[in-house]
Coordinates of C-alpha atoms in Angstrom, one line a residue:
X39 CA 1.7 0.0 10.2
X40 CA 2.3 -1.6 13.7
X41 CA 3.3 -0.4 10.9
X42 CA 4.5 -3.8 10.4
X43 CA 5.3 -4.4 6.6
X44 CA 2.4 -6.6 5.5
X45 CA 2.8 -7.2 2.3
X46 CA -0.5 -9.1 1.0
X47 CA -3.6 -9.2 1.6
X48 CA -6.6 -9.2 3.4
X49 CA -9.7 -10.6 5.6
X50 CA -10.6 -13.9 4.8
X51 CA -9.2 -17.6 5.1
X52 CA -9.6 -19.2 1.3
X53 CA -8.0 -22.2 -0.8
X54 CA -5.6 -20.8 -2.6
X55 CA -4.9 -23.5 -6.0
X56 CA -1.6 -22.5 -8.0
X57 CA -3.1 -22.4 -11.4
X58 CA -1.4 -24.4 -13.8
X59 CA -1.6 -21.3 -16.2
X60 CA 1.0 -22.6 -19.4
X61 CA -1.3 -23.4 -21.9
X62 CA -0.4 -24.1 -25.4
X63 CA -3.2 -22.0 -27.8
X64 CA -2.3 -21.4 -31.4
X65 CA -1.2 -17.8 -32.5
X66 CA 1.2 -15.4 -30.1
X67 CA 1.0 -16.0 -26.4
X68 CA 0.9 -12.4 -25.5
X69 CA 4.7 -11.9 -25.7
X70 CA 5.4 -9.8 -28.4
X71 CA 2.1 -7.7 -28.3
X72 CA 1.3 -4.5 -29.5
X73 CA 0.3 -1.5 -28.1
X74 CA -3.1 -0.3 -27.5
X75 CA -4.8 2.7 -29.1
X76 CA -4.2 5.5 -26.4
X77 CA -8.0 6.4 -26.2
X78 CA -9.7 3.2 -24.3
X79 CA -13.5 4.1 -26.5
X80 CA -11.0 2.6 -29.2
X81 CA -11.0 -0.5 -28.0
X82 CA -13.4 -1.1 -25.3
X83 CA -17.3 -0.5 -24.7
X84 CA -20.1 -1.1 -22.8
X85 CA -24.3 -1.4 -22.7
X86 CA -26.4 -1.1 -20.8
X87 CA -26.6 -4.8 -19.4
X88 CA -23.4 -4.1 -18.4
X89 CA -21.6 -6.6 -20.9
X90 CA -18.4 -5.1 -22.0
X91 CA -17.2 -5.5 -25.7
X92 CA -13.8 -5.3 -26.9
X93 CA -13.4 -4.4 -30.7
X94 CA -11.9 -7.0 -32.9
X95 CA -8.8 -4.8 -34.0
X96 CA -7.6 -4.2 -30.1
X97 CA -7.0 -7.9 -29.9
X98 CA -3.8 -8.5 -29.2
X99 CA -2.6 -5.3 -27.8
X100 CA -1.5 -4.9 -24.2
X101 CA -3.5 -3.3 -21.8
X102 CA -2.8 -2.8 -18.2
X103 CA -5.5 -4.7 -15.7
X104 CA -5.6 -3.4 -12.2
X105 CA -7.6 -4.7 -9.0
X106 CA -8.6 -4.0 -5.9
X107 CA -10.4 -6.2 -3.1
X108 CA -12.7 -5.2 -0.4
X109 CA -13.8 -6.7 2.6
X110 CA -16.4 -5.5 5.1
X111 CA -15.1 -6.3 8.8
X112 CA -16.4 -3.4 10.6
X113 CA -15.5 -1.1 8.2
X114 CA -14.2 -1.5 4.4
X115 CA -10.7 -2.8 4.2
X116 CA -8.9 -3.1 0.7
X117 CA -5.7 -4.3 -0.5
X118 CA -4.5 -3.9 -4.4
X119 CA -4.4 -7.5 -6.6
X120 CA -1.5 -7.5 -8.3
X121 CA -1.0 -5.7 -11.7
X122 CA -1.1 -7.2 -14.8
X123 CA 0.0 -6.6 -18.1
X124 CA -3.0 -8.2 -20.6
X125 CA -3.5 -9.1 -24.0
X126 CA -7.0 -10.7 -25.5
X127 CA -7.0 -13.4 -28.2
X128 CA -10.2 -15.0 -30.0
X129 CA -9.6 -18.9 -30.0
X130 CA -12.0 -21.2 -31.0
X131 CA -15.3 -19.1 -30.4
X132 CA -13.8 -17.9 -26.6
X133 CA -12.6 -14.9 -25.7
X134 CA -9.5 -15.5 -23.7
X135 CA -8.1 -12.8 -21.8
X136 CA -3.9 -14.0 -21.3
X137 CA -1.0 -12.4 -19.2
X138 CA 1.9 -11.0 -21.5
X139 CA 4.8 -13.2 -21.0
X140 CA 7.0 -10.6 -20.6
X141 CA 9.0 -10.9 -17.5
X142 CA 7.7 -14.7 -17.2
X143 CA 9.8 -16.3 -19.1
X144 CA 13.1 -16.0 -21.0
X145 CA 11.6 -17.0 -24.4
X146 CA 8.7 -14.4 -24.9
X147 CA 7.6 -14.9 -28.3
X148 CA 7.1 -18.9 -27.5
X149 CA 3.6 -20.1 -28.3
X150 CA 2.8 -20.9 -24.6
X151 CA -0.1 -18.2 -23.2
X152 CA 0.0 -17.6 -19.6
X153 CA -4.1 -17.7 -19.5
X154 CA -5.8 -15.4 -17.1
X155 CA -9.1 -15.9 -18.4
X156 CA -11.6 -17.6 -21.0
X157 CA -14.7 -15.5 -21.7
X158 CA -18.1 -16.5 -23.1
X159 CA -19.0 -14.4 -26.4
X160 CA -22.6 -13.6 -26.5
X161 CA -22.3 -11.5 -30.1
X162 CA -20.3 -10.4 -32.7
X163 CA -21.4 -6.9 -33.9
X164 CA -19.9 -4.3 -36.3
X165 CA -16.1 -5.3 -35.8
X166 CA -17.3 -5.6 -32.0
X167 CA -16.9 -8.6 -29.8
X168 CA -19.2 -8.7 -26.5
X169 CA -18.6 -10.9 -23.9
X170 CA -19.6 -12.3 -19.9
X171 CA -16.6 -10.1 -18.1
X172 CA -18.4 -12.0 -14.6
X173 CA -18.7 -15.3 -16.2
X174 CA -14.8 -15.3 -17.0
X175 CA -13.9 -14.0 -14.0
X176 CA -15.1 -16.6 -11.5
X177 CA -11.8 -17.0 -10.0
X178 CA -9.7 -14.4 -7.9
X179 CA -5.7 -14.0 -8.4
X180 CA -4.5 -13.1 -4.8
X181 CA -1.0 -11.8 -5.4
X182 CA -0.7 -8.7 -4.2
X183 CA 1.3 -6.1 -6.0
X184 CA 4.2 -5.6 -3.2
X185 CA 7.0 -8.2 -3.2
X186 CA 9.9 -8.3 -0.5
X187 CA 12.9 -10.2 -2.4
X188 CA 14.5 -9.9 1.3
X189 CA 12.3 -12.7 2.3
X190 CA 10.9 -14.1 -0.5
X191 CA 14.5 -14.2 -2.5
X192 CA 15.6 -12.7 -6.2
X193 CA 14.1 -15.7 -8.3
X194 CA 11.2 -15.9 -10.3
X195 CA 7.9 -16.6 -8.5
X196 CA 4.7 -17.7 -10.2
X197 CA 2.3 -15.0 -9.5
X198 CA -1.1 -17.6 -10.6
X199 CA -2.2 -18.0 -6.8
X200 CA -6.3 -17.7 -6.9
X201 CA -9.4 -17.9 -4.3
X202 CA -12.2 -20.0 -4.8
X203 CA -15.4 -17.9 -5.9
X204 CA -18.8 -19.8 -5.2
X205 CA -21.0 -17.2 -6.8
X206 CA -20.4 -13.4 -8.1
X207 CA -22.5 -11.1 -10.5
X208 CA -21.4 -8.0 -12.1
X209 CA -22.6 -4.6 -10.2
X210 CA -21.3 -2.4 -12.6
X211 CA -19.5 -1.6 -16.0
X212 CA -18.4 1.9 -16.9
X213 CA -15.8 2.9 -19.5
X214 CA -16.8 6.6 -19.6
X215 CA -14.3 8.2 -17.7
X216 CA -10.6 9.0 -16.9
X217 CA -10.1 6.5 -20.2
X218 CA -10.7 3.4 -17.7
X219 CA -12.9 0.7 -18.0
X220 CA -13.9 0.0 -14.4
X221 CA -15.8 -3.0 -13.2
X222 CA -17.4 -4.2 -10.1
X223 CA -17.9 -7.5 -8.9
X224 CA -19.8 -8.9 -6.3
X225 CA -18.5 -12.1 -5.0
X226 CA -18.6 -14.9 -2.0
X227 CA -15.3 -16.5 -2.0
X228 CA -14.9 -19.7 -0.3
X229 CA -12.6 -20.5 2.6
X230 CA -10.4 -23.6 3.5
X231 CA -13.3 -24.5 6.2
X232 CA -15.8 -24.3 3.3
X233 CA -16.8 -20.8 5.4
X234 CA -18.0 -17.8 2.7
X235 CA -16.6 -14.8 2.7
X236 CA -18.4 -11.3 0.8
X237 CA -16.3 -9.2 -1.0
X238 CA -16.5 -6.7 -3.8
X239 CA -13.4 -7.1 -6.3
X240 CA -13.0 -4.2 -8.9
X241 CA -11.3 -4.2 -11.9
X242 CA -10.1 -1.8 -14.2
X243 CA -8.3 -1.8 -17.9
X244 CA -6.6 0.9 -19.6
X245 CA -4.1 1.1 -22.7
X246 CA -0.9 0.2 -21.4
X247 CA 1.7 3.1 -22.3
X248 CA 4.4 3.3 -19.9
X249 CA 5.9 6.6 -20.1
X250 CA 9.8 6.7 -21.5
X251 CA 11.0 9.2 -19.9
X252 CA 10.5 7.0 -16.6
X253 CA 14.0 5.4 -15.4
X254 CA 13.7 2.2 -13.4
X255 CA 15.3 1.7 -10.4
X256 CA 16.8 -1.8 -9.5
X257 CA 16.7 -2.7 -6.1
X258 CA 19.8 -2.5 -3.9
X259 CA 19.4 -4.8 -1.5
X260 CA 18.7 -4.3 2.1
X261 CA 21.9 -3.5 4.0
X262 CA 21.5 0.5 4.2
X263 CA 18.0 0.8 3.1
X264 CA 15.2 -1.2 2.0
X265 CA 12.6 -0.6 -0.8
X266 CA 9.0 -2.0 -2.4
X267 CA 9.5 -4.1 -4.9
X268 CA 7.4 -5.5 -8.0
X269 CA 8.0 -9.3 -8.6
X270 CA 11.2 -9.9 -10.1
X271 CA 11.1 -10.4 -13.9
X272 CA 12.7 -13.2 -16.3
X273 CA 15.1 -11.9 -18.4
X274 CA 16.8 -13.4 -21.3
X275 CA 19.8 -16.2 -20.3
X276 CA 17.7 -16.7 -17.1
X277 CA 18.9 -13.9 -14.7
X278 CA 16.0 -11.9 -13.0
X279 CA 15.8 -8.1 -12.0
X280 CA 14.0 -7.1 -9.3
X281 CA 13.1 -3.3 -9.5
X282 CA 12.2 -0.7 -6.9
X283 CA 9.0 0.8 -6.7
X284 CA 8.6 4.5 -7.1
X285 CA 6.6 7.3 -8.4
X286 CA 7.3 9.2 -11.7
X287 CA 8.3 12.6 -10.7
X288 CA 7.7 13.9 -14.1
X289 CA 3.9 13.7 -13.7
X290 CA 4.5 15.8 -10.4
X291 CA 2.6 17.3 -8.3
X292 CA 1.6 14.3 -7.0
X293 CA -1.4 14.6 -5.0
X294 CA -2.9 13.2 -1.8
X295 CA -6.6 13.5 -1.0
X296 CA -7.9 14.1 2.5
X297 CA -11.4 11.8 2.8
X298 CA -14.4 14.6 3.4
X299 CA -15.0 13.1 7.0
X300 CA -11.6 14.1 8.3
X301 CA -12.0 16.0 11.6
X302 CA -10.8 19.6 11.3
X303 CA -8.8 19.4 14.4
X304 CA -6.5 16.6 12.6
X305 CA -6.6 18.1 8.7
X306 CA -3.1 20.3 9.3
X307 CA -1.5 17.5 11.1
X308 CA -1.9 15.2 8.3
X309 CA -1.2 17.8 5.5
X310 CA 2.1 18.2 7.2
X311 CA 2.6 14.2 7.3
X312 CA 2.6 14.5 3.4
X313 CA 4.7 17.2 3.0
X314 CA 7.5 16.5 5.2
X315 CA 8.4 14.3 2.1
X316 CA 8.9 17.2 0.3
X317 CA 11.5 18.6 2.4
X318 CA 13.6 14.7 2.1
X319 CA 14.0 15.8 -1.7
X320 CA 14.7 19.3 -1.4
X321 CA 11.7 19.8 -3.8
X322 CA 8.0 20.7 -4.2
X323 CA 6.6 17.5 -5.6
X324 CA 3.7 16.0 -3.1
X325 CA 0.9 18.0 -2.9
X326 CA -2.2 17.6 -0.5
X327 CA -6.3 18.7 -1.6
X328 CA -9.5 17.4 -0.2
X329 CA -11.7 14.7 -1.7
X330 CA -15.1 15.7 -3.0
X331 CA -18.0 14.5 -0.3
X332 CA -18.6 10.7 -0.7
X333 CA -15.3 9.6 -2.3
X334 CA -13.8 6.8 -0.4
X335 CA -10.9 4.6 -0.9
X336 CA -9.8 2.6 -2.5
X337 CA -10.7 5.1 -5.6
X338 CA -8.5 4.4 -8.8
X339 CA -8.7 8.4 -9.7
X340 CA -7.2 9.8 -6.2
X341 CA -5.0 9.0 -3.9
X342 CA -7.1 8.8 -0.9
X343 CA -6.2 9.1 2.5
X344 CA -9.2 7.6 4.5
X345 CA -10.1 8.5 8.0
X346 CA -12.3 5.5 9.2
X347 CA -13.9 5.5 12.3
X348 CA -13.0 2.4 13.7
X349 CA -10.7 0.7 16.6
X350 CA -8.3 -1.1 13.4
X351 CA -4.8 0.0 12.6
X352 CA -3.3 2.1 10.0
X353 CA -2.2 0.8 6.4
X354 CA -0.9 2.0 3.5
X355 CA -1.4 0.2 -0.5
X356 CA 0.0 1.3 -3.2
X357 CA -0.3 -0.3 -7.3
X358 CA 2.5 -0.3 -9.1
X359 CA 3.6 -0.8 -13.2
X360 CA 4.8 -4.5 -12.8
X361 CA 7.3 -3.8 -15.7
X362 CA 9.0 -0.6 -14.5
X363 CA 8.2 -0.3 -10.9
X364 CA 6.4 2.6 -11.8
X365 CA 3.8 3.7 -8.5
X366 CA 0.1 4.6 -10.1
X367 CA -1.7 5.5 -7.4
X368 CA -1.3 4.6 -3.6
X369 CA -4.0 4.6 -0.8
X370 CA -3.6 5.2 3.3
X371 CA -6.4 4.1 5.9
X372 CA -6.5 6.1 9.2
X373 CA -8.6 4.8 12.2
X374 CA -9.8 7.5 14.2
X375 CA -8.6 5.6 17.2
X376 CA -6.0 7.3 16.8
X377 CA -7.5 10.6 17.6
X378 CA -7.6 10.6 21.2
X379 CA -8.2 14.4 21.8
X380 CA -9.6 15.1 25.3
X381 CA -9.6 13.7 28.7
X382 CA -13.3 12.9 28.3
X383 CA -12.7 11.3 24.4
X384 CA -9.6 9.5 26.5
X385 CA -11.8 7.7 29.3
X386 CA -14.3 6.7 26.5
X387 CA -11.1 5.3 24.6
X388 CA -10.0 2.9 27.6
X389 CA -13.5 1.9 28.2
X390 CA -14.3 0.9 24.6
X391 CA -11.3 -1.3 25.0
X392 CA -11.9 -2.8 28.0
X393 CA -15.6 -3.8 26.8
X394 CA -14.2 -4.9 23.3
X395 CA -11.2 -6.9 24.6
X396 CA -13.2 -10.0 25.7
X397 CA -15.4 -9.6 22.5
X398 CA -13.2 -9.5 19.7
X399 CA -12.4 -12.6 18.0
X400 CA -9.1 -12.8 15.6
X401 CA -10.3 -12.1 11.8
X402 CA -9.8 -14.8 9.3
X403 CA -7.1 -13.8 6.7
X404 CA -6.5 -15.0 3.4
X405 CA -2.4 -15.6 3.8
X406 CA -1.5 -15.1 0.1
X407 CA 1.9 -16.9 -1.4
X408 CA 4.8 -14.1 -1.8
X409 CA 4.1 -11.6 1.0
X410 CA 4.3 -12.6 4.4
X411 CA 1.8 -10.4 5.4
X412 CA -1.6 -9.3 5.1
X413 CA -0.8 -5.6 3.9
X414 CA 2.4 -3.0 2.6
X415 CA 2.3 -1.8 6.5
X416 CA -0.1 -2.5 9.4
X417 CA 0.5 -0.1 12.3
X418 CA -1.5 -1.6 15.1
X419 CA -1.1 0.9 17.4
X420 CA -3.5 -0.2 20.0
X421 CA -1.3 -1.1 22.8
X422 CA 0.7 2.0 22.4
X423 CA -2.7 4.1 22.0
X424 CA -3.8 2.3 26.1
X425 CA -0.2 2.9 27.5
X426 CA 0.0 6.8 26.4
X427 CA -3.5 7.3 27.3
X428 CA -3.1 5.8 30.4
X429 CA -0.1 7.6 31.5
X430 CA -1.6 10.6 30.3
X431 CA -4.5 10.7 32.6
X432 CA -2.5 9.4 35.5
X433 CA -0.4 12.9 35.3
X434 CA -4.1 14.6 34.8
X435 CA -2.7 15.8 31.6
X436 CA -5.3 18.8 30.6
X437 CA -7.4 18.4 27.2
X438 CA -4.9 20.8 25.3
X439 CA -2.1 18.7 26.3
X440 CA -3.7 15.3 24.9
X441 CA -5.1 17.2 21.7
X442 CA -1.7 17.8 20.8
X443 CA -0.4 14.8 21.6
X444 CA -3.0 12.9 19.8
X445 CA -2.3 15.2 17.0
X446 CA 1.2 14.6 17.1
X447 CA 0.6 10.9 17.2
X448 CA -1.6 11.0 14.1
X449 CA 1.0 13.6 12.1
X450 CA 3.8 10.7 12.6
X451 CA 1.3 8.2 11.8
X452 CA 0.3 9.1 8.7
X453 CA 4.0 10.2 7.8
X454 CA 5.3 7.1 8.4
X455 CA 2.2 5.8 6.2
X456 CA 3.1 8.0 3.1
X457 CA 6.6 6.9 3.3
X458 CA 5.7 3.2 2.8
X459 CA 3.4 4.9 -0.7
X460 CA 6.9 6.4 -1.9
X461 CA 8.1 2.8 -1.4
X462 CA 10.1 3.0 1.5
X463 CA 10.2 -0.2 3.8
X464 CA 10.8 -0.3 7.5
X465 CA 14.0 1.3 9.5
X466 CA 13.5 -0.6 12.8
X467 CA 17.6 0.8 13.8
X468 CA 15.8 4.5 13.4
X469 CA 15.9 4.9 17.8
X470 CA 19.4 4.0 17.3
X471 CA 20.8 7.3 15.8
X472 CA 19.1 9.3 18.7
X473 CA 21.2 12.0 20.4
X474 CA 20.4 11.7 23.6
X475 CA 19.5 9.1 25.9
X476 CA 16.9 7.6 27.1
X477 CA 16.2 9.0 30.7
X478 CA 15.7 12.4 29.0
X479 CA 12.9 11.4 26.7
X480 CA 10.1 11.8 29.5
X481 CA 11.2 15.4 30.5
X482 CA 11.5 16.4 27.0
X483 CA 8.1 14.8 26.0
X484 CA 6.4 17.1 28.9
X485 CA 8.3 20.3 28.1
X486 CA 6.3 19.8 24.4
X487 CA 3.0 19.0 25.4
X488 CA 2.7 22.0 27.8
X489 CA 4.7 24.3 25.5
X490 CA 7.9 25.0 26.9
X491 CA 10.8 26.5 24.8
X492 CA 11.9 24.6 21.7
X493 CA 15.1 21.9 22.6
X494 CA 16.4 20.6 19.6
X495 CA 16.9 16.9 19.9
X496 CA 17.3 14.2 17.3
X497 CA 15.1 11.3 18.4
X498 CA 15.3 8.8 15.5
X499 CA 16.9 8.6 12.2
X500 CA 13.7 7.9 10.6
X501 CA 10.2 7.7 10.3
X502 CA 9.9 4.4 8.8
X503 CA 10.6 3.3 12.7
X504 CA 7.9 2.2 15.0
X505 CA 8.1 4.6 17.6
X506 CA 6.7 5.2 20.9
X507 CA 4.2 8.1 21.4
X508 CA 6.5 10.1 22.9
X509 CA 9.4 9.6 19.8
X510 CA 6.5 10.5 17.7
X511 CA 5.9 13.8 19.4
X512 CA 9.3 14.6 19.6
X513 CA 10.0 14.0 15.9
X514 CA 7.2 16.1 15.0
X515 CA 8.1 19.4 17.3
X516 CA 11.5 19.0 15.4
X517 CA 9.7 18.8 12.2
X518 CA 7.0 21.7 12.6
X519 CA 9.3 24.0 14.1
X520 CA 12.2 23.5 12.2
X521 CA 11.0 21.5 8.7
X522 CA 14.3 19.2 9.1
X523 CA 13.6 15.4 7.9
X524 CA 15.6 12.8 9.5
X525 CA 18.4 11.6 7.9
X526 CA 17.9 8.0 6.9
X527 CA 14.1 9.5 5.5
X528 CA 16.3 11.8 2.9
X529 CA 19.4 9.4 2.4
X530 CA 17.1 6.7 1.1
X531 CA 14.5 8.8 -0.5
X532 CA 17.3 10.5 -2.7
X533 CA 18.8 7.2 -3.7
X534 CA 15.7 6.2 -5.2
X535 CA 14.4 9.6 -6.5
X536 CA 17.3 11.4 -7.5
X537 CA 20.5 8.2 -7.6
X538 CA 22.2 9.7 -4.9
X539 CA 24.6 7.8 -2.9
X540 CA 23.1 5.8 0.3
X541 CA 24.3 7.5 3.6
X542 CA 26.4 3.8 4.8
X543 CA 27.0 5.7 8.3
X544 CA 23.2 5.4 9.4
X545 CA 22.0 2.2 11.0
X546 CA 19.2 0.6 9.4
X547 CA 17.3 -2.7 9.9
X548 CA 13.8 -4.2 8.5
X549 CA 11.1 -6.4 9.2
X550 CA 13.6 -9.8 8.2
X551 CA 16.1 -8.9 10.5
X552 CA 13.4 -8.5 13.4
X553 CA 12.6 -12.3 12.4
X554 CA 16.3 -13.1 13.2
X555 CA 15.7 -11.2 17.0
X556 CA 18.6 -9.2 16.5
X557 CA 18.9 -7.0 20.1
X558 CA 19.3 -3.4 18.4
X559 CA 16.3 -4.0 15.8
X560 CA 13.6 -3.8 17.6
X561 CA 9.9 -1.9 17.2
X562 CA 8.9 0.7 19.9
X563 CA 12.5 0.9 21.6
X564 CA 13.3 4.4 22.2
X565 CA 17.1 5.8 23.4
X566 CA 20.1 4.8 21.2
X567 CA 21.2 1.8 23.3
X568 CA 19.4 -1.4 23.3
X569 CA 21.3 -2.2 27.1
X570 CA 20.0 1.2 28.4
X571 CA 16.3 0.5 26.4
X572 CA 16.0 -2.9 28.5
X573 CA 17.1 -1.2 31.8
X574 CA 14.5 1.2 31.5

C-alpha cells in the first residue's frame, strides 16, 4: 500500500446509479432459502455455446456469487466485487437471479426480493432451465467486498451501486472444476464523460455452505487495533453487527502462491514476508508454493502473489463470506519497481522516472460508494523508491549493498501486503514504539547493508506502518536473524485469530485518524518522537 488502505475499486471513471433493488415478486424473496446440493454438476451446467442452465430443483437455494474486475492500464489490475449470497426464482417466464435478504433487512422472510438480476430463458429441457448469463448481466455492482465502519459508520449501507455497461459478450463458461461455475465477461463500461472503459469482469457461483465450526469475529472498533470488515448486517429489532474479516484456520495450511515470473533473487525474501505471520501466532498455519507457469492473478483457485513488471504500487484484495467474515481467497500485486538490485538496474530506475514523470497522466478511477479508496492497500512507494535510490548511489553504495537493500524493501513490502490478506488495517503509530532515536537510524541502516555485527533494535511496533527504506531494512535484519514479530503485528493478530486480549500499551493509529492530521500519526516518519521526526 503507500500501502494506503484503499478500500474499493479500480481504473475507470463510470456513473454509478443506486439501483432501486426492493421489488415486490410473488413467492419467497430469497430470505429463508435453502441450501444448495454440495456438488455444483447438481445444480448447474453448461454447453457448448456457453449458455449456462440451472436445474429446476436448485431454484431457490443459496449459492455464493463471487466477482472480480480487471482493467488493463499498463498491466492487469483487479479488485474483488463484492460477495453475494444468491438465490434464483422462475417468475413469469424470467429467470431472476435475487440477493438473500439476509443481513438486509430485519424482516427476512417478507415478500420483497432484493433483485440482482432478470435472465432471458432460451429452453426448458429435462428438469433443466438454460438461460443468457451475459444478457442478464448487463449491469456491474461496484461494491467492493472491504468495508471500513471507521469511516463509513456501523449502520446499514445499501450495497446496489452499479456501472453502466454499453456492450459485453460472454468469453467463457466452465463449471468443470474445483465445483465452481466460472464465467467471463467482456465488457465496455461507460464513464460519467460518456468515455469507455474495457474490462473483463468474472464471475463465479458455488453452493453456499459456510463451514460451522467457523466463529465470527465482531469488530472491536479502532482504538488499539483496526480490522477488515464485511458490510455490517441487519439484524432483527434493527441493531447491525459489523464482523471482522478473517481466515478459517481449520482449513489450514493456508497457502500463498509465488507467480512463475518471480525473479530468483527475490523468491526467499518474499517466502519469508509470508511466514513471519506464522511466528505472530506462534503456529504453522501460512504456507508458501509456487504457481504453475501461466497462472496469474486474480485466480479464484490460489492465492496468488503477482510480480508485475511495471512502475505501479503494491496492493493487496482479499474476498470474504459476507455473512461470517469468513476470508476465501486473498490476492497481492508486486511491481518489480521495487526490485532495484544493482547500481546499473539503479541508474536505469531514476532515468525511467525522470522520462515518465512528464508523460504520465492521472488514471481515471471509478470511486465506488462505501470505500474511500480505490483498493484494501495501495503502497505507492515511488517517491520512497527515488529518495533511497538516490541516496544510495550518492554514498556509491556497491551492487551487493543495493541487492539487499532492495531485497529488504520488497521482504517488508510484501509483509505488510499479507498482513492487510489476514485483515489487518493500517498502524500508522508503529515508528512510535521504536527504541531508539532517530539520529541512530542512518548508522544502523549502514552497519546492515555492509554486514556488520547484528544490533538488536526495535524500529516499529508493526508492519502495518508505512515505513521508510531504512525502517524496512531494519525490521527485516531483526526478523531474519532473530524471527521476532513486532508487537502490535502479534497483539492484534491474536485477538482476532486466537480471542486474546488487545495489548492497550502499544500506540496505534489508522488511515481516519491521518484524515484528522494528528502530529504522531503520520506515514513514513521514522524515530519515536514526532518533535525529533520534524527536526530531522
Amino acid at each position: 500500500m503507500n500501502r494506503t488502505l484503499r478500500l474499493a475499486l479500480f481504473n475507470l471513471t463510470a456513473i454509478f446509479l443506486t439501483l432501486p433493488a426492493l421489488f415486490l415478486l410473488g413467492g419467497c424473496g430469497g430470505g429463508g432459502a435453502s441450501p444448495a446440493s454440495p456438488v455444483l454438476a447438481d445444480s448447474f451446467r453448461t454447453d457448448a455455446n456457453r449458455n449456462v442452465a440451472i436445474r429446476a430443483e436448485a431454484l431457490n437455494r443459496e449459492f455464493l456469487l463471487q466477482g472480480n474486475m480487471i482493467t488493463l492500464n499498463g498491466a492487469q489490475h483487479f479488485n474483488g466485487l463484492k460477495s453475494r449470497i444468491v438465490v434464483f426464482q422462475k417468475q413469469a417466464g424470467k429467470l431472476f437471479m435475487l440477493e438473500s435478504q439476509v443481513g438486509h433487512t430485519v424482516m427476512p422472510d417478507s415478500p420483497f426480493a432484493l433483485i440482482l438480476a432478470e435472465f432471458p430463458i432460451i429452453a426448458v429441457e429435462d428438469g433443466w432451465i438454460f438461460f443468457d448469463f451475459n444478457q442478464g448481466m448487463s449491469q456491474v455492482f461496484t461494491t467492493a467486498d472491504t468495508y471500513s465502519s471507521d469511516r463509513d459508520g456501523t449502520g446499514y449501507q445499501p450495497s446496489f451501486t452499479i456501472a453502466k455497461v454499453r456492450s459485453c459478450f460472454l468469453k467463457e463458461a466452465d463449471a468443470s472444476r474445483l465445483n465452481r461455475l466460472s464465467l467471463r465477461q467482456a465488457a465496455q463500461v461507460e464513464g460519467e464523460k460518456g468515455d469507455l472503459q474495457n474490462v473483463e469482469v468474472r464471475y463465479y457461483l458455488s453452493p453456499y455452505l459456510p463451514d460451522p465450526t467457523f466463529k465470527p469475529t465482531d469488530s472491536p472498533g479502532f482504538d488499539h487495533a483496526g480490522y477488515f470488515e464485511v458490510m455490517p448486517q441487519l439484524e432483527e429489532g434493527g441493531a447491525t453487527r459489523v464482523l471482522a474479516m478473517k481466515w478459517n484456520l481449520n482449513r489450514k495450511p493456508i497457502t500463498y502462491h509465488l507467480s512463475a515470473n518471480t525473479p530468483p533473487e527475490y523468491r526467499q525474501a518474499i517466502r519469508d514476508g509470508v511466514l513471519y505471520w506464522n511466528r505472530t501466532l506462534g503456529q504453522e498455519i501460512f504456507a508458501v508454493a509456487d504457481a504453475p507457469a501461466g497462472v496469474t492473478a486474480p485466480e479464484m483457485d490460489r492465492n496468488i502473489i503477482q510480480w508485475v513488471d511495471t512502475r505501479g504500487s503494491a496492493y493487496a484484495d482479499m474476498q470474504a463470506d459476507p455473512r461470517t467474515g469468513e476470508i476465501i481467497h486473498a490476492q497481492v500485486f508486486l511491481p518489480s519497481s521495487f526490485a532495484v538490485g544493482s547500481r546499473k538496474t539503479a541508474w536505469r530506475f531514476l532515468k525511467l522516472v525522470e522520462q515518465s514523470a512528464a508523460a504520465s497522466s492521472p488514471t481515471s478511477l471509478v470511486s465506488l460508494r462505501h470505500l474511500y479508496s480505490p483498493r484494501v492497500c495501495d503502497f505507492p512507494a515511488h517517491a520512497q523508491m527515488v529518495k533511497s535510490v538516490t541516496a544510495l548511489l550518492a554514498v556509491n553504495a556497491t551492487d551487493d549493498m543495493i541487492l539487499k537493500a532492495s531485497q529488504a524493501y520488497v521482504q517488508e513490502s510484501l509483509t505488510h501486503e499479507i498482513g492487510h490478506t489476514l485483515g489487518l488495517r493500517h498502524n500508522f503509530a508503529g515508528t512510535l514504539y521504536a527504541d531508539h532515536g532517530g539520529y541512530t537510524r542512518e548508522e544502523l541502516y549502514v552497519n546492515y547493508l555492509t554486514g556488520g555485527p547484528y544490533r538488536r533494535v526495535l524500529p516499529s511496533s508493526s508492519v502495518m506502518d508505512y515505513h521508510d527504506a531504512i525502517e524496512s531494512a531494519l525490521v527485516v535484519d531483526r526478523y531474519n536473524t532473530e524471527r521476532l514479530p513486532l508487537p502490535h503485528d502479534s497483539s492484534a493478530i491474536q485477538f482476532l485469530y486466537l480471542n486474546t486480549p488487545l495489548d492497550r500499551t502499544i500506540p496505534f493509529c489508522t488511515d481516519t485518524d491521518t484524515d484528522e492530521e494528528m502530529i504522531d500519526c503520520r506515514r513514513f516518519d521514522y524515530g519515536n518522537s514526532p518533535l525529533e521526526y520534524a527536526a530531522l
